[in-house]
PDB file of C-alpha atoms in Angstrom:
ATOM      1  CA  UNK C   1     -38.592   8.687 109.733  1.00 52.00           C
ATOM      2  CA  UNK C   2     -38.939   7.007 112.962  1.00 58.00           C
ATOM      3  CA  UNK C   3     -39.000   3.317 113.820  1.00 68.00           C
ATOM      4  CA  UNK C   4     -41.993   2.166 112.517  1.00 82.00           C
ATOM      5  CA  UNK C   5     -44.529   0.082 113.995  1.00 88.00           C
ATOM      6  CA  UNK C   6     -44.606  -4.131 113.169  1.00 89.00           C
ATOM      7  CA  UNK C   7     -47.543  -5.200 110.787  1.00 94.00           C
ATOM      8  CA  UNK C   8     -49.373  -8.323 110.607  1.00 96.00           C
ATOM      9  CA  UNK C   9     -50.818  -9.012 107.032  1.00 96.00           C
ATOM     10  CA  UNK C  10     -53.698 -10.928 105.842  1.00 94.00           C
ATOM     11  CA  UNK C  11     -52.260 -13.908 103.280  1.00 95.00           C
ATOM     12  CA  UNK C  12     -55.187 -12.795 100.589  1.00 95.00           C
ATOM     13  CA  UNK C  13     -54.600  -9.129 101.425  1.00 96.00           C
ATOM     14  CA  UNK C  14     -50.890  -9.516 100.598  1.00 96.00           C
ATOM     15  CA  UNK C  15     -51.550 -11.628  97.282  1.00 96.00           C
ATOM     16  CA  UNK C  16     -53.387  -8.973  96.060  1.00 95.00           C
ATOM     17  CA  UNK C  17     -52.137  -6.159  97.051  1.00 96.00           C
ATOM     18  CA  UNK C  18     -48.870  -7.768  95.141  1.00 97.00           C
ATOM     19  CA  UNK C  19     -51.141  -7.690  92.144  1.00 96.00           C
ATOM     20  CA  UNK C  20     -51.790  -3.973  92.534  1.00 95.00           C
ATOM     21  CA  UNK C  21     -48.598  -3.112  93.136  1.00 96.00           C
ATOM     22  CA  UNK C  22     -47.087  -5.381  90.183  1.00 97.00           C
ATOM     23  CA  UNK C  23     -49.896  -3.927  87.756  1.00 96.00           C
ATOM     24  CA  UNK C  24     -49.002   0.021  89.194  1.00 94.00           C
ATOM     25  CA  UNK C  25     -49.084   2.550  86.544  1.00 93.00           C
ATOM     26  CA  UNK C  26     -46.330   4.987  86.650  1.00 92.00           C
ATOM     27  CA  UNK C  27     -48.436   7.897  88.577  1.00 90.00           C
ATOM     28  CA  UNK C  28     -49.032   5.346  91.023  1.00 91.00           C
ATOM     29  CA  UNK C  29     -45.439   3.691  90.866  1.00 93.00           C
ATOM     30  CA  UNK C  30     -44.133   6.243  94.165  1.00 91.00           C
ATOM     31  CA  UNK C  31     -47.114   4.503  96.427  1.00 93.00           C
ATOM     32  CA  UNK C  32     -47.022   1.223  94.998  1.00 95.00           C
ATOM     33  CA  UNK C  33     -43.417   1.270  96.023  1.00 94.00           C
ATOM     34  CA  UNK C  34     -43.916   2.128  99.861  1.00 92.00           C
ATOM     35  CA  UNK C  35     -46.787   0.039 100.021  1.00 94.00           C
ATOM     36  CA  UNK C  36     -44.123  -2.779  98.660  1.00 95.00           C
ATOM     37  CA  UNK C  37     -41.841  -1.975 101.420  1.00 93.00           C
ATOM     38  CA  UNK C  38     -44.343  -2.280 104.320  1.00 92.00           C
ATOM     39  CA  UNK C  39     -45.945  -5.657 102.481  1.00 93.00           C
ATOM     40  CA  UNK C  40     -41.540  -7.101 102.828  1.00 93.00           C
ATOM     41  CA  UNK C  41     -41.646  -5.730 106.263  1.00 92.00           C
ATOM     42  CA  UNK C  42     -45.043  -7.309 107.256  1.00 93.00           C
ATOM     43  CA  UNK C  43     -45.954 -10.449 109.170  1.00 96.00           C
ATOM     44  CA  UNK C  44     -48.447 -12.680 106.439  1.00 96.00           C
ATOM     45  CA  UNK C  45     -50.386 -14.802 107.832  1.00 96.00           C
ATOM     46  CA  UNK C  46     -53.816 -16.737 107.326  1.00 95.00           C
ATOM     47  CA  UNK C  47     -56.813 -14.849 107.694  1.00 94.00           C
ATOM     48  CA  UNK C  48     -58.269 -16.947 110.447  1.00 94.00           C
ATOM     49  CA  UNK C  49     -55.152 -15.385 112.540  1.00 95.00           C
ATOM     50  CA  UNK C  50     -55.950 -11.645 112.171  1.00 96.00           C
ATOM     51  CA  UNK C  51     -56.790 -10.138 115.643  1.00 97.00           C
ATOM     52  CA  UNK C  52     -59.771  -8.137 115.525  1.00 96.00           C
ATOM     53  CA  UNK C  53     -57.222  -5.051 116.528  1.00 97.00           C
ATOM     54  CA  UNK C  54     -55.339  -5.149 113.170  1.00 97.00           C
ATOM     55  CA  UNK C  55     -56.357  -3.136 109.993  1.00 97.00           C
ATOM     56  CA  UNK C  56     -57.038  -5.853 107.093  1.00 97.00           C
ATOM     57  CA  UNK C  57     -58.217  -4.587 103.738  1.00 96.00           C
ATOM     58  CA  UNK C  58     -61.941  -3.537 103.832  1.00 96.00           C
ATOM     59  CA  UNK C  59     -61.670  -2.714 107.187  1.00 97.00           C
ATOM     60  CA  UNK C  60     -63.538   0.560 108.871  1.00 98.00           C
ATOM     61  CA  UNK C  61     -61.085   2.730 110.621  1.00 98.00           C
ATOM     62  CA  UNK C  62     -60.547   5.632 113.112  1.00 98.00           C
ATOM     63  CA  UNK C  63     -57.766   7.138 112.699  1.00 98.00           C
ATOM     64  CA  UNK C  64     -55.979   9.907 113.994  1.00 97.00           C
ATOM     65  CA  UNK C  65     -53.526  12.689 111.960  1.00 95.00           C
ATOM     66  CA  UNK C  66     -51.747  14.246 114.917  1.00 96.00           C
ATOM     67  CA  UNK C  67     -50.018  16.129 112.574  1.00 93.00           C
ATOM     68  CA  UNK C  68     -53.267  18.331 112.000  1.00 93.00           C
ATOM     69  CA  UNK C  69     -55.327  17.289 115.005  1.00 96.00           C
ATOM     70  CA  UNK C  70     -57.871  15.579 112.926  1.00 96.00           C
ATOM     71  CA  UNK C  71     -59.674  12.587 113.604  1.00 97.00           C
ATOM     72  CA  UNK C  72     -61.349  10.405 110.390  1.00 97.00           C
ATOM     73  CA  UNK C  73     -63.207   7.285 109.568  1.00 98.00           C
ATOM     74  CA  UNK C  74     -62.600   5.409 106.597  1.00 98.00           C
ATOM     75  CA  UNK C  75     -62.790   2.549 105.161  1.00 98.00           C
ATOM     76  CA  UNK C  76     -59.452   1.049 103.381  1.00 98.00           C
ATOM     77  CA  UNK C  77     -60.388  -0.390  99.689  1.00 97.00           C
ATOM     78  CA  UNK C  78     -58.952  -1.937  96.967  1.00 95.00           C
ATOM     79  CA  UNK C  79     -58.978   1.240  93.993  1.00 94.00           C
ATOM     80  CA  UNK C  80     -61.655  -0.528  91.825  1.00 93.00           C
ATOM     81  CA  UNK C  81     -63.401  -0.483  95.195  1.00 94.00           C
ATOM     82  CA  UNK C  82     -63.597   3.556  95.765  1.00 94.00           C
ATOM     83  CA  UNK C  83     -66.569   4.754  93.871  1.00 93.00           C
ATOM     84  CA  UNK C  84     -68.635   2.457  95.640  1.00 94.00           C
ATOM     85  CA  UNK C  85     -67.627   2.821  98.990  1.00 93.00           C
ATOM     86  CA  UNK C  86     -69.009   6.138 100.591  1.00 94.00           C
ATOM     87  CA  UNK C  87     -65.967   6.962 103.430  1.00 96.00           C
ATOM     88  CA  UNK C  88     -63.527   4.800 101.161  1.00 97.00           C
ATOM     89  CA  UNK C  89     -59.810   5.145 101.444  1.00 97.00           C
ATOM     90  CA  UNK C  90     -57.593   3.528  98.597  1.00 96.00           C
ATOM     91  CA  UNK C  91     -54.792   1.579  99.889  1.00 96.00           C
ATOM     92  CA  UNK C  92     -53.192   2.660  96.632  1.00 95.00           C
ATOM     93  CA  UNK C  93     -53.131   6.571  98.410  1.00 93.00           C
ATOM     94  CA  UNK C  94     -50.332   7.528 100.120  1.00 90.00           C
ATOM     95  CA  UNK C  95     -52.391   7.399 103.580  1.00 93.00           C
ATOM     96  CA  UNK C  96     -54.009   4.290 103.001  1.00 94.00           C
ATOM     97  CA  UNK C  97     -50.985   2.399 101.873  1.00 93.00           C
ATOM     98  CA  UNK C  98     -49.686   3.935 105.193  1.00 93.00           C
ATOM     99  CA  UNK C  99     -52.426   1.932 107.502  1.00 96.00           C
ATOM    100  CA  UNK C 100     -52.744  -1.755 105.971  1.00 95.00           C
ATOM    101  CA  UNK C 101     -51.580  -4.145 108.870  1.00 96.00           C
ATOM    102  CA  UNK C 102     -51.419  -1.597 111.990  1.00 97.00           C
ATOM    103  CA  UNK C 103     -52.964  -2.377 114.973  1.00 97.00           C
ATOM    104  CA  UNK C 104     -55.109  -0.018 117.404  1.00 98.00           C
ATOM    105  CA  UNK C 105     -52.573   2.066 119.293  1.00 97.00           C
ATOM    106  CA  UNK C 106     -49.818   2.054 116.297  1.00 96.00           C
ATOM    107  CA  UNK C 107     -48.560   5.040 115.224  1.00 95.00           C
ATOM    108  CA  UNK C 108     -46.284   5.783 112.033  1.00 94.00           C
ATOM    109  CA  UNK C 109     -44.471   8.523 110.668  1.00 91.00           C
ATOM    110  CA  UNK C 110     -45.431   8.596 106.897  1.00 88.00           C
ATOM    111  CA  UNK C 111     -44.165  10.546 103.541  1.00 85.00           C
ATOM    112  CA  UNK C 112     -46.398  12.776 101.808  1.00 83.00           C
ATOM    113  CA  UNK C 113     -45.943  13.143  98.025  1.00 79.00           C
ATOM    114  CA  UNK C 114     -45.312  16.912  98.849  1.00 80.00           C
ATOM    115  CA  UNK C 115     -42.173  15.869 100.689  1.00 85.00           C
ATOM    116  CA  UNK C 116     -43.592  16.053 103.849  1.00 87.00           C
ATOM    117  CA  UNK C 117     -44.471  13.753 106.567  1.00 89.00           C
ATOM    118  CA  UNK C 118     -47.723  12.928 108.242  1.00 90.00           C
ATOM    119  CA  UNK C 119     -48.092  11.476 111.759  1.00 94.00           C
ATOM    120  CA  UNK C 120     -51.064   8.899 111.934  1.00 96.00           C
ATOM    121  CA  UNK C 121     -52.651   6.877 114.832  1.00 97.00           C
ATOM    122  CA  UNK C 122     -54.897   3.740 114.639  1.00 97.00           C
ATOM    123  CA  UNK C 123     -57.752   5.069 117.476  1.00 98.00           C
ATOM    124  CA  UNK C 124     -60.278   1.559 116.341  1.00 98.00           C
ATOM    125  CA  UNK C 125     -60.730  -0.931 113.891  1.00 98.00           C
ATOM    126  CA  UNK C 126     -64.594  -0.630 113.447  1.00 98.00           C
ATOM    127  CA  UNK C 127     -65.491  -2.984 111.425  1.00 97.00           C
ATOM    128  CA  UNK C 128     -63.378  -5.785 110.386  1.00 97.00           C
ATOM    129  CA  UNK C 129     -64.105  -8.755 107.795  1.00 96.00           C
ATOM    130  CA  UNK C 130     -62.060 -11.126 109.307  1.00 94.00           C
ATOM    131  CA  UNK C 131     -63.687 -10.133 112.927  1.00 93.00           C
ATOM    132  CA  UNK C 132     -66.800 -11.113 111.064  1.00 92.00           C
ATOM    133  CA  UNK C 133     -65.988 -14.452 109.524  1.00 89.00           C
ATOM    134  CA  UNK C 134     -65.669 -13.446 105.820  1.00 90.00           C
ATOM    135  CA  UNK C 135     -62.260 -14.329 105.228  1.00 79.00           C
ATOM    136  CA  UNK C 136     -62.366 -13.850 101.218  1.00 77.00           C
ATOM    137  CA  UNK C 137     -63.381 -10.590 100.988  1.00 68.00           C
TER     138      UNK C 137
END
């Protein structure tokens, strides 16, 4: 795995995500773990001081798998979030746990749980709640 990319993560975002990953059962536990890594790597800061660039839980996003050439748009939810949410991504998958925190441009070289790796690009943050002033979602 190459370098990977700095994050910048959303104070409530990172409380809860804490939660999820605290409360992880043991199917989950692999995730939960790299998802702890990039929270200990990760900037945390306020919500007001999220740039509209950066992918914050509930967040729409294009993204970009250059490892198959194939572009998606999803939006990255909290599990109990998924059923509800038509393109949602759980940040408790191995893909969405990849994306919390990158900015437009980023691109990270991420595990697969079938030992192999996945190369993913931010293309646009679509929607944003911070961008849109609800800071508590």
């Amino acid at each position: 795995m190459g370098q990977r990319p700095p994050l910048l993560i959303n104070r409530l975002d990172a409380e809860r995500l804490q939660r999820l990953i605290n409360d992880a059962s043991e199917k989950d536990q692999a995730v939960a773990d790299m998802l702890e890594n990039e929270l200990s790597r990760g900037v945390v800061v306020d919500p007001q001081e999220i740039p509209e660039n950066v992918v914050s839980m509930n967040s729409q996003i294009q993204f970009t798998d250059l490892t198959r050439d194939k572009q998606m748009i999803r939006t990255l939810v909290y599990p109990h979030a998924l059923s509800s949410t038509e393109d949602g991504l759980s940040v408790m998958a191995p893909i969405g746990a990849s994306l919390i925190g990158l900015k437009v441009g980023d691109i990270i070289d991420w595990p697969l749980p079938n030992n192999s790796q996945t190369l993913l690009r931010i293309d646009a943050v679509l929607w944003q709640p911070e961008r849109e002033g609800q800071f508590h979602r």
